[in-house]
PDB file of N, CA, C and O in Angstrom:
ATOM      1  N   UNK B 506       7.824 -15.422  -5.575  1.00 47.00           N
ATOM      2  CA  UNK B 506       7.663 -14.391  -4.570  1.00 47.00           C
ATOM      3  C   UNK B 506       7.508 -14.978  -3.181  1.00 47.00           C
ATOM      4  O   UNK B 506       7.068 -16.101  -2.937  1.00 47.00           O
ATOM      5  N   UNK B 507       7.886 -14.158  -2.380  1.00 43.00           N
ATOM      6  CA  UNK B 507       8.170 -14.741  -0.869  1.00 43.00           C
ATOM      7  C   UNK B 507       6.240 -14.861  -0.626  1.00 43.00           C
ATOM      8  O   UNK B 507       5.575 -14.213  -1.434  1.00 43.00           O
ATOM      9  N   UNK B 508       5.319 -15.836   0.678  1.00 39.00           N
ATOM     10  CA  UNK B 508       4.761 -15.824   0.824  1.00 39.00           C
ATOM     11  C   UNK B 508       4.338 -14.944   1.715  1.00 39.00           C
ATOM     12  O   UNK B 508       3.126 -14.730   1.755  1.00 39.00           O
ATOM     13  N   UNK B 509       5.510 -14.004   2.923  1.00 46.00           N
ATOM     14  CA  UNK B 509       5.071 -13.479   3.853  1.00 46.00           C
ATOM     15  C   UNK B 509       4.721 -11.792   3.210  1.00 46.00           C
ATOM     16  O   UNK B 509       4.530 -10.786   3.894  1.00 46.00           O
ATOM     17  N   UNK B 510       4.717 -11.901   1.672  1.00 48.00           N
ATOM     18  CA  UNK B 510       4.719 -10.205   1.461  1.00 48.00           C
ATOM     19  C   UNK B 510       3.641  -9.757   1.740  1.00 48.00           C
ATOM     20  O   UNK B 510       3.088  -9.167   0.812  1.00 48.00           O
ATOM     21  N   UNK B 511       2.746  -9.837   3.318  1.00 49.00           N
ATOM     22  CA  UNK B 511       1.637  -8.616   3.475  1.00 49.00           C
ATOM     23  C   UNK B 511       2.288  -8.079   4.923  1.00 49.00           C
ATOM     24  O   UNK B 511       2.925  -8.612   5.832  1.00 49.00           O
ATOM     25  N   UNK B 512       1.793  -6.764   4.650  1.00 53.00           N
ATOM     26  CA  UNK B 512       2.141  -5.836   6.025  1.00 53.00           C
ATOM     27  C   UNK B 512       0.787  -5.213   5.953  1.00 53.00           C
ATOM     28  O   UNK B 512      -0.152  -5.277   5.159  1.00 53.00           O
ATOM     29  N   UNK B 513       1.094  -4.416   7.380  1.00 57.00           N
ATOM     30  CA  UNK B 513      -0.299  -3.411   7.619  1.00 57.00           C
ATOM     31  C   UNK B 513       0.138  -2.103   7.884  1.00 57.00           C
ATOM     32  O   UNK B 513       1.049  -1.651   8.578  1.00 57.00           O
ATOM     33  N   UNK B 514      -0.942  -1.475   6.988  1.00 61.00           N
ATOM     34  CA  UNK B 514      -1.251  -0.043   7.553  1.00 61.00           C
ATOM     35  C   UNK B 514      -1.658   0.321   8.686  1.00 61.00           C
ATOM     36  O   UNK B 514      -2.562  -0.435   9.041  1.00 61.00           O
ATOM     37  N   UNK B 515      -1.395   1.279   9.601  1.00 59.00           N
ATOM     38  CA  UNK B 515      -1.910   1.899  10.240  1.00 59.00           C
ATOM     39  C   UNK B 515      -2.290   3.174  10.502  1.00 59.00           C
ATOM     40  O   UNK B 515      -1.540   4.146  10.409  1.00 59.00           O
ATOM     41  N   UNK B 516      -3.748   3.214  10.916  1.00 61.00           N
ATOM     42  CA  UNK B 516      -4.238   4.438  10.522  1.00 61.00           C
ATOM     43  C   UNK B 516      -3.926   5.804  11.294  1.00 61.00           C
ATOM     44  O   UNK B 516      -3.723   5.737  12.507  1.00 61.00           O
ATOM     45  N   UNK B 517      -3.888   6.821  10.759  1.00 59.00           N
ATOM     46  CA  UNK B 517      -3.196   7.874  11.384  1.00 59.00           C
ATOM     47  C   UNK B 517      -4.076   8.925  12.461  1.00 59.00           C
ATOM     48  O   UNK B 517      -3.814  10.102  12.708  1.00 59.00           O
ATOM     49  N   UNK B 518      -5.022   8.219  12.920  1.00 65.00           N
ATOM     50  CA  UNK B 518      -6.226   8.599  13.907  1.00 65.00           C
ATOM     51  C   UNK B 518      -7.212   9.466  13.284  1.00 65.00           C
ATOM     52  O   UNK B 518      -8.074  10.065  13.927  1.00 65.00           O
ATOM     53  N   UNK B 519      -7.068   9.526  11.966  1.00 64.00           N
ATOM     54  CA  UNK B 519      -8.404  10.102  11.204  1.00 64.00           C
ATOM     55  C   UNK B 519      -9.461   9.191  10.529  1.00 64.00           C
ATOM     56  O   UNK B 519      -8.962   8.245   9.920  1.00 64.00           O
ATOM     57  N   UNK B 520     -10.568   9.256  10.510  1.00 64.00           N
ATOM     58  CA  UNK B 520     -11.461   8.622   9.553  1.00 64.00           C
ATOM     59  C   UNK B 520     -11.486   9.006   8.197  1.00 64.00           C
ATOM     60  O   UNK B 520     -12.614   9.074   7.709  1.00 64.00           O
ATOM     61  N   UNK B 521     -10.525   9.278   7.455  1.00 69.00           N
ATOM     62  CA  UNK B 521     -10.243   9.786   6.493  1.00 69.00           C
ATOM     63  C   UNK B 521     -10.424   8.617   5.454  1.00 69.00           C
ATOM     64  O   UNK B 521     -10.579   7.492   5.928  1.00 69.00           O
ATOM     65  N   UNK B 522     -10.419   8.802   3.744  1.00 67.00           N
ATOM     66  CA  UNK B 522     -10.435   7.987   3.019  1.00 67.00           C
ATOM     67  C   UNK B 522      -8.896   7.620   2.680  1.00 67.00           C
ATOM     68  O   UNK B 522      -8.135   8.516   2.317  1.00 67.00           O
ATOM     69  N   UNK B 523      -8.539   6.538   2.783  1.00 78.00           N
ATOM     70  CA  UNK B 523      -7.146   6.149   2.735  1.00 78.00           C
ATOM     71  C   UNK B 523      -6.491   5.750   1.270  1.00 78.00           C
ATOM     72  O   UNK B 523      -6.664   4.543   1.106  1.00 78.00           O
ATOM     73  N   UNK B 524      -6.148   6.044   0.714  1.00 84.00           N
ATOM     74  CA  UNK B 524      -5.765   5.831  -0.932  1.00 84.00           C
ATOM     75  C   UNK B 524      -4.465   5.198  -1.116  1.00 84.00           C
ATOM     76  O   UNK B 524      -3.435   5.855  -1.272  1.00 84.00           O
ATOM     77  N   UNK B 525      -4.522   3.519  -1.094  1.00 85.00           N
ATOM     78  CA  UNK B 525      -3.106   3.182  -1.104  1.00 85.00           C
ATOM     79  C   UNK B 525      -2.653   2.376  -3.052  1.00 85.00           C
ATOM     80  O   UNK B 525      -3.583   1.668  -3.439  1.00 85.00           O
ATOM     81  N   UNK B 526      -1.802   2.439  -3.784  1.00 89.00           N
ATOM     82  CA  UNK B 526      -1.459   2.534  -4.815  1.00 89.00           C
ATOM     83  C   UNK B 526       0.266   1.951  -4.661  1.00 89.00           C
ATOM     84  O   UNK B 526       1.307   2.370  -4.155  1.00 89.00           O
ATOM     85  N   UNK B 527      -0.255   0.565  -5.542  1.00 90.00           N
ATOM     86  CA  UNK B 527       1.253  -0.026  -5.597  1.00 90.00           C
ATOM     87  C   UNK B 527       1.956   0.366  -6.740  1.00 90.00           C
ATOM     88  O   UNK B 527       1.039   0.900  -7.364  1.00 90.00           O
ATOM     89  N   UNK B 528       2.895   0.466  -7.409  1.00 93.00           N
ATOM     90  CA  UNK B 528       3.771   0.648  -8.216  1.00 93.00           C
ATOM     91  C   UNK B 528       5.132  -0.151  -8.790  1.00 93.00           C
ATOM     92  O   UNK B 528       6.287  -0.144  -8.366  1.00 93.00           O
ATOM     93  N   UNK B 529       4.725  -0.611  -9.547  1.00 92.00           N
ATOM     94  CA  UNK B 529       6.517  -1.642  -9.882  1.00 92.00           C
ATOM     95  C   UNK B 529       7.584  -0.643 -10.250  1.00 92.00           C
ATOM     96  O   UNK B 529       7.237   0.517 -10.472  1.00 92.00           O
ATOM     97  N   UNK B 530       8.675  -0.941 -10.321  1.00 93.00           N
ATOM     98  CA  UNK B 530       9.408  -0.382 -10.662  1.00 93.00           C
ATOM     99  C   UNK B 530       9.815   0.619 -11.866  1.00 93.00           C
ATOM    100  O   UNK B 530      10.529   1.613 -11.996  1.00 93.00           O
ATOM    101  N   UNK B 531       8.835  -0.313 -12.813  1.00 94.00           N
ATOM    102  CA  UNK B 531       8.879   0.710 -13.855  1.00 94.00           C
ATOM    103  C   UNK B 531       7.757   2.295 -13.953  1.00 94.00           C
ATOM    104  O   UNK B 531       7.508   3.137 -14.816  1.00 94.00           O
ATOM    105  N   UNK B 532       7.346   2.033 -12.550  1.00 94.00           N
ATOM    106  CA  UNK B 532       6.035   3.092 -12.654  1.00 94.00           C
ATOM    107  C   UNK B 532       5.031   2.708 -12.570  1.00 94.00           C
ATOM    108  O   UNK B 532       4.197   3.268 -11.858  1.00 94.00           O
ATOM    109  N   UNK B 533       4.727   1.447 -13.379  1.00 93.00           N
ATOM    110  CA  UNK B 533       3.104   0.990 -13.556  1.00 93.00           C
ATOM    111  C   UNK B 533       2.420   0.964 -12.242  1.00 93.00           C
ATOM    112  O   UNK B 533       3.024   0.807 -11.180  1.00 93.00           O
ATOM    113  N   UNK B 534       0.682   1.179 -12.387  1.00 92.00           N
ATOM    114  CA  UNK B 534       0.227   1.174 -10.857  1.00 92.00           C
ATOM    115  C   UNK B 534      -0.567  -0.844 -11.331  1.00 92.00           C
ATOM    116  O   UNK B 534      -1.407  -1.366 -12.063  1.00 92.00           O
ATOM    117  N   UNK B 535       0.370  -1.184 -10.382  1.00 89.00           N
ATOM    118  CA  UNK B 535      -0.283  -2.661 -10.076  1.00 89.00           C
ATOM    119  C   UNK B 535      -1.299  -3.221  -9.215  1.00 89.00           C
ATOM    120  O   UNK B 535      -1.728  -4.365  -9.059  1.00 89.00           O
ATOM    121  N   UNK B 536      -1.642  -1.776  -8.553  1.00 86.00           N
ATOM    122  CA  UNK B 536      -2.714  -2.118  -7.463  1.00 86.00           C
ATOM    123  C   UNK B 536      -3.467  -0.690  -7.056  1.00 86.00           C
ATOM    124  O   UNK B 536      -2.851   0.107  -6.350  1.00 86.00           O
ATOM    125  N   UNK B 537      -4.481  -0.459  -7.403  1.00 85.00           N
ATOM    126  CA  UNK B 537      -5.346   0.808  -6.661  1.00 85.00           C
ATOM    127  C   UNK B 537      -6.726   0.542  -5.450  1.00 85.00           C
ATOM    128  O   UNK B 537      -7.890   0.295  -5.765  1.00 85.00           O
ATOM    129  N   UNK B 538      -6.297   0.650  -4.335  1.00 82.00           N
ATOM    130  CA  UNK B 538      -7.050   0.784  -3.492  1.00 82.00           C
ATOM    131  C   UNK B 538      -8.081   2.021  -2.566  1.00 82.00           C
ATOM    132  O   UNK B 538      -7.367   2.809  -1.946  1.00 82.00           O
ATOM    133  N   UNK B 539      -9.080   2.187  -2.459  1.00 82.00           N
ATOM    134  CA  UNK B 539      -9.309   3.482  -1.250  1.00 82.00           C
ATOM    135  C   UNK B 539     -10.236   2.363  -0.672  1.00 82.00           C
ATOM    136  O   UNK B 539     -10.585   1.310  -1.206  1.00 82.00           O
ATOM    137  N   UNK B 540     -10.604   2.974   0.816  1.00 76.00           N
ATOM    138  CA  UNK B 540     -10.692   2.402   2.084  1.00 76.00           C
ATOM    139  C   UNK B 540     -10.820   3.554   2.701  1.00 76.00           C
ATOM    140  O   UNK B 540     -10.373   4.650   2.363  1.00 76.00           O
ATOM    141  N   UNK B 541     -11.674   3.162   3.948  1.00 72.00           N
ATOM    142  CA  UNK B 541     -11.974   4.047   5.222  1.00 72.00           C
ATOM    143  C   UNK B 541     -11.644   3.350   6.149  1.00 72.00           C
ATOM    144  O   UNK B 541     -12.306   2.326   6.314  1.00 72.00           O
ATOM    145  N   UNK B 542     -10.581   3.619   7.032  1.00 64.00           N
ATOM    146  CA  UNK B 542     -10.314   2.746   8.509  1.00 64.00           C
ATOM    147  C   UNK B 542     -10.516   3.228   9.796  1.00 64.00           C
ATOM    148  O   UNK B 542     -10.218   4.363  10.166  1.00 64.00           O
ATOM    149  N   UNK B 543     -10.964   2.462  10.395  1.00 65.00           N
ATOM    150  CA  UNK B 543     -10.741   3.635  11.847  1.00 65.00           C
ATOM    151  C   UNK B 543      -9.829   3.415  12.709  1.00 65.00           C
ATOM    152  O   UNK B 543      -9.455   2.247  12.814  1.00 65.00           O
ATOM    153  N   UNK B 544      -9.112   4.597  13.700  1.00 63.00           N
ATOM    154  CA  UNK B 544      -8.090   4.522  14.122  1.00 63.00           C
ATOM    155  C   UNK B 544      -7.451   2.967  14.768  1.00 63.00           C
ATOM    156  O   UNK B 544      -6.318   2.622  15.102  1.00 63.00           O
ATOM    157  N   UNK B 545      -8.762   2.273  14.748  1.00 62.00           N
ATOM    158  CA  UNK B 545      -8.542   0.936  15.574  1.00 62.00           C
ATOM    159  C   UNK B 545      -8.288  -0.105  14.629  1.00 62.00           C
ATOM    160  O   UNK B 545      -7.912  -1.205  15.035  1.00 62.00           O
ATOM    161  N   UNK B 546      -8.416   0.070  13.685  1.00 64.00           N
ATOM    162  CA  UNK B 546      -8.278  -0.897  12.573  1.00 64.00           C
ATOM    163  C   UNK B 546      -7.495  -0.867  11.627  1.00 64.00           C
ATOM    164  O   UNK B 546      -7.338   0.059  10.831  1.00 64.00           O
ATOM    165  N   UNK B 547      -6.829  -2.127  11.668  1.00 65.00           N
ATOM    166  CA  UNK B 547      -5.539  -2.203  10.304  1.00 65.00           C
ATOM    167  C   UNK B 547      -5.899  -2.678   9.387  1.00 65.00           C
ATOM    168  O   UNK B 547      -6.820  -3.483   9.515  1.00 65.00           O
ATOM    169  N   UNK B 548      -5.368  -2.421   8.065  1.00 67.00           N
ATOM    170  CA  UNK B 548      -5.412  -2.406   6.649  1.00 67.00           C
ATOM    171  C   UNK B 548      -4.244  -3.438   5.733  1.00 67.00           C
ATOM    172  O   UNK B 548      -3.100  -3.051   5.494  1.00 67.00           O
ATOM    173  N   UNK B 549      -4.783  -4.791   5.295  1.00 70.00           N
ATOM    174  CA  UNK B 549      -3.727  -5.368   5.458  1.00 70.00           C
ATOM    175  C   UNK B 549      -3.191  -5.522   3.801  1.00 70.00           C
ATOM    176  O   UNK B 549      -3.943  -6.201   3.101  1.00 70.00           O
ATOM    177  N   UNK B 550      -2.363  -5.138   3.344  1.00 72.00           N
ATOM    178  CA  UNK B 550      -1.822  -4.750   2.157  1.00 72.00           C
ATOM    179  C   UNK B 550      -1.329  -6.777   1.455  1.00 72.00           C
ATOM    180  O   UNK B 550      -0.391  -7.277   2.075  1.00 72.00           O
ATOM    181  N   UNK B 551      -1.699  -7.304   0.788  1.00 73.00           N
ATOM    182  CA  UNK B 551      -1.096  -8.798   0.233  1.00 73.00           C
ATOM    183  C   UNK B 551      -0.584  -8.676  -0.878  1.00 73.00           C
ATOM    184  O   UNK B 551      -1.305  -8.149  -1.725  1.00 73.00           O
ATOM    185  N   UNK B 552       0.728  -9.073  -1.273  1.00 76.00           N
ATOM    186  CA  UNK B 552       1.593  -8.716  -2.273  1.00 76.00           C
ATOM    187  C   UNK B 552       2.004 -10.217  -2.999  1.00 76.00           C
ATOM    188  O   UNK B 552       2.845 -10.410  -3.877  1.00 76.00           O
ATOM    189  N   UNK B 553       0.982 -11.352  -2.218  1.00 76.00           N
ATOM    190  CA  UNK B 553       1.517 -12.909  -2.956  1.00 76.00           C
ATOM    191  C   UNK B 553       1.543 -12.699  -4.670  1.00 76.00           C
ATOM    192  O   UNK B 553       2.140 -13.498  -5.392  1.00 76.00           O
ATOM    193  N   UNK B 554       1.023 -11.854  -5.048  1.00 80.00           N
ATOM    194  CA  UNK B 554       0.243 -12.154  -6.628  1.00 80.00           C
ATOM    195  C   UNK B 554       1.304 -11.496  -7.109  1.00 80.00           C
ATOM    196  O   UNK B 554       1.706 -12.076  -8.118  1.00 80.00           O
ATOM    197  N   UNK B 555       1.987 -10.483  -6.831  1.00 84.00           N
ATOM    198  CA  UNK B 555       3.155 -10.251  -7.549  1.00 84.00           C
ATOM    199  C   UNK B 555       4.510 -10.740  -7.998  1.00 84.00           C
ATOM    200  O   UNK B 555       5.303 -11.301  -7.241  1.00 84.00           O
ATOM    201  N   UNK B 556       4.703 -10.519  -9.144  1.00 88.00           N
ATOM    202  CA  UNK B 556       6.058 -11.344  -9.119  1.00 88.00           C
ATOM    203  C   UNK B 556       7.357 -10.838  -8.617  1.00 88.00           C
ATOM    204  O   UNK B 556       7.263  -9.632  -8.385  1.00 88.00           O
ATOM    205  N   UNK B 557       8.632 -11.354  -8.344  1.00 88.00           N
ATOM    206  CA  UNK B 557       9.549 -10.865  -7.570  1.00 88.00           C
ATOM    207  C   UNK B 557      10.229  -9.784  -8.116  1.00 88.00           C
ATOM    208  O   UNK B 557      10.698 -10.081  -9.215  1.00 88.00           O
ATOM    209  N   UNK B 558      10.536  -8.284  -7.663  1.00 91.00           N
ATOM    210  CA  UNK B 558      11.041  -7.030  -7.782  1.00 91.00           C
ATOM    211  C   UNK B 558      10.798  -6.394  -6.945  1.00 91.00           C
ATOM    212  O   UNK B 558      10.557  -6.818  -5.815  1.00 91.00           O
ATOM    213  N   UNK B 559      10.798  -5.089  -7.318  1.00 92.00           N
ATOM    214  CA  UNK B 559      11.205  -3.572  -6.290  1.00 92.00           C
ATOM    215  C   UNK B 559       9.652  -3.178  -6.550  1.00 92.00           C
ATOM    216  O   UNK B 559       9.159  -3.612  -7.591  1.00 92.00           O
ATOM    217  N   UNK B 560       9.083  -2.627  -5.949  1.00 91.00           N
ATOM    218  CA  UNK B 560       7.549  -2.071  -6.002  1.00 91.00           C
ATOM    219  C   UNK B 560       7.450  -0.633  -4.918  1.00 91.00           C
ATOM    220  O   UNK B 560       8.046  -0.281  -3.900  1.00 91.00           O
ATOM    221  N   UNK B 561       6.712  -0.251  -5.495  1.00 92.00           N
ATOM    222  CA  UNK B 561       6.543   1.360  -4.108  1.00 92.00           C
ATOM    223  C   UNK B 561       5.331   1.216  -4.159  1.00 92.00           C
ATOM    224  O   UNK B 561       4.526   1.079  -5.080  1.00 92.00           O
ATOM    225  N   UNK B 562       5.231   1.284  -2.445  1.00 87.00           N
ATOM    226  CA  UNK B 562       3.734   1.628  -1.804  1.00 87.00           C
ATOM    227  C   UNK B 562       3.327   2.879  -1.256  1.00 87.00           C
ATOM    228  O   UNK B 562       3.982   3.350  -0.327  1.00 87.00           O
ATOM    229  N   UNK B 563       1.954   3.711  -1.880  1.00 88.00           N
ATOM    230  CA  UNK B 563       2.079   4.848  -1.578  1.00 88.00           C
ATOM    231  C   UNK B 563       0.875   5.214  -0.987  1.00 88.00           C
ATOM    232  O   UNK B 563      -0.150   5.320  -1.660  1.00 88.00           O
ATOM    233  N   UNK B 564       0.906   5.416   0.211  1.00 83.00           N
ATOM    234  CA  UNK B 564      -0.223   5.934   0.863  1.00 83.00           C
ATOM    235  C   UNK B 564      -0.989   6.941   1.551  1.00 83.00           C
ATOM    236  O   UNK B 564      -0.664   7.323   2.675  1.00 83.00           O
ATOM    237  N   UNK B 565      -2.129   7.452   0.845  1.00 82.00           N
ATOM    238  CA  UNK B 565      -2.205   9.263   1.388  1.00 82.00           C
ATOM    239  C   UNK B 565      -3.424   9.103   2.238  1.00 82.00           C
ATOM    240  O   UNK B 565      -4.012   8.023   2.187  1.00 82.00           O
ATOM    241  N   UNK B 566      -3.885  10.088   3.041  1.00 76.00           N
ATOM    242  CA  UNK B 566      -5.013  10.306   3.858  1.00 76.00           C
ATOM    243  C   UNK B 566      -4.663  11.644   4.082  1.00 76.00           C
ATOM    244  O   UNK B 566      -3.570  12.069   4.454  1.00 76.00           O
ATOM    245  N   UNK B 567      -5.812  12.351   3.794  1.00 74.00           N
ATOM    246  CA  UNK B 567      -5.854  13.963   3.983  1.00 74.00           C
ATOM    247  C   UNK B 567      -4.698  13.902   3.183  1.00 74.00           C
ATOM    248  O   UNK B 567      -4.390  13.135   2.271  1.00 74.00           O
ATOM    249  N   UNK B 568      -3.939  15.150   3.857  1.00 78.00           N
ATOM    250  CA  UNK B 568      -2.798  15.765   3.038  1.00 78.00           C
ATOM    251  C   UNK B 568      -1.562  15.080   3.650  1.00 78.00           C
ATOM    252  O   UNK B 568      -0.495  15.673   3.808  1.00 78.00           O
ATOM    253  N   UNK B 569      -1.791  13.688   4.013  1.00 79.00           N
ATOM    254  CA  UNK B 569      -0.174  12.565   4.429  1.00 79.00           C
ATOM    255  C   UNK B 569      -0.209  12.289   3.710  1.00 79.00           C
ATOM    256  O   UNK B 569      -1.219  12.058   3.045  1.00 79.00           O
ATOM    257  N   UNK B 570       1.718  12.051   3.216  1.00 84.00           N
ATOM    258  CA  UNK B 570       1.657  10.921   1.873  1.00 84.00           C
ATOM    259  C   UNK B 570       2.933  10.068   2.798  1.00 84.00           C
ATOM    260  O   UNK B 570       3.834  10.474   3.533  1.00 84.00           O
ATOM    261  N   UNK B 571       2.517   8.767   2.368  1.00 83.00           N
ATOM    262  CA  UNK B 571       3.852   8.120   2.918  1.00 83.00           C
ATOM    263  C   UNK B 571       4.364   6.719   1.518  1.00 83.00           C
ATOM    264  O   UNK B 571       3.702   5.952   0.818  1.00 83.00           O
ATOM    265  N   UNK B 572       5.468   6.925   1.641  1.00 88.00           N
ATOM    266  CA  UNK B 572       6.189   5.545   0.313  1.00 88.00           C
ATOM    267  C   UNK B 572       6.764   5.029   0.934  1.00 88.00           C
ATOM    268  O   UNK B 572       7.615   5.549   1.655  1.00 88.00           O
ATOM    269  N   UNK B 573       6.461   3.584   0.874  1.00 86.00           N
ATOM    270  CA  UNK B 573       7.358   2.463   0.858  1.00 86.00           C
ATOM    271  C   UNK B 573       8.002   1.898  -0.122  1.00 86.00           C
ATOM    272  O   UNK B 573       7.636   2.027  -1.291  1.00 86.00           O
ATOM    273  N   UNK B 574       9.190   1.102   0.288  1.00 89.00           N
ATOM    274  CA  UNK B 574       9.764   0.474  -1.195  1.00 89.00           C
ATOM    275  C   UNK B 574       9.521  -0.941  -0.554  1.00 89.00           C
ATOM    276  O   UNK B 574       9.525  -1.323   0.616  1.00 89.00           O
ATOM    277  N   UNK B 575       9.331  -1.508  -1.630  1.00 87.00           N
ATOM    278  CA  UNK B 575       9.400  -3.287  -1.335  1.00 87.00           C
ATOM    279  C   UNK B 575      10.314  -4.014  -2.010  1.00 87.00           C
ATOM    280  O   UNK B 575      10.560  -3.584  -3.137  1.00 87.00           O
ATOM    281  N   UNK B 576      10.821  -4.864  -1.710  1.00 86.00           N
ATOM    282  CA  UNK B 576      11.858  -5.676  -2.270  1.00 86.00           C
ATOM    283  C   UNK B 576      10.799  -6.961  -1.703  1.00 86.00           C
ATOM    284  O   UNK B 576      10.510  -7.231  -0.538  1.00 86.00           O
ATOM    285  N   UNK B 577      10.327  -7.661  -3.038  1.00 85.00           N
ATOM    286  CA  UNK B 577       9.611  -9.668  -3.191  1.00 85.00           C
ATOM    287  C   UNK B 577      10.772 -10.062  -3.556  1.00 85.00           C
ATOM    288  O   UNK B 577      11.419  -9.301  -4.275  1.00 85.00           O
ATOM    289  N   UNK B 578      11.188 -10.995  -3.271  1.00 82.00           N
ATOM    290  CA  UNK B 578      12.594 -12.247  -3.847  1.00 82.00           C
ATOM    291  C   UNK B 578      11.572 -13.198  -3.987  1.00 82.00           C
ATOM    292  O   UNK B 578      11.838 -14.338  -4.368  1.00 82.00           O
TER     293      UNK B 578
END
């Protein structure tokens, strides 16, 4: 797996509880997180431990949902 696989969240100006949940491809959840951030602060997601595939990142606060797809080589 590539070493640079972390990105950040950013928070959507609520103090909300943030619920982020990785997923491999086949569905499985490989990662369950919640967190409180504040608008000033990023959330930094690290994906070294996984092995290389397609994964979805899914992240809700209040009633946002947002997915990412990841591609690790």
């Amino acid at each position: 797996p590539s070493a640079d696989g972390a990105f950040t969240i950013v928070n959507n100006g609520s103090n909300e509880v943030q619920q982020l949940i990785l997923y491999d491809v086949t569905g499985r959840e490989r990662m369950v997180r919640e967190t409180r951030i504040t608008p000033s602060q990023k959330e930094t997601v690290n994906c070294n431990d996984c092995t290389a595939g397609i994964y979805f990142l899914v992240a809700r606060s209040g009633k946002l949902t947002s997915i990412k797809k990841l591609i690790i080589e």
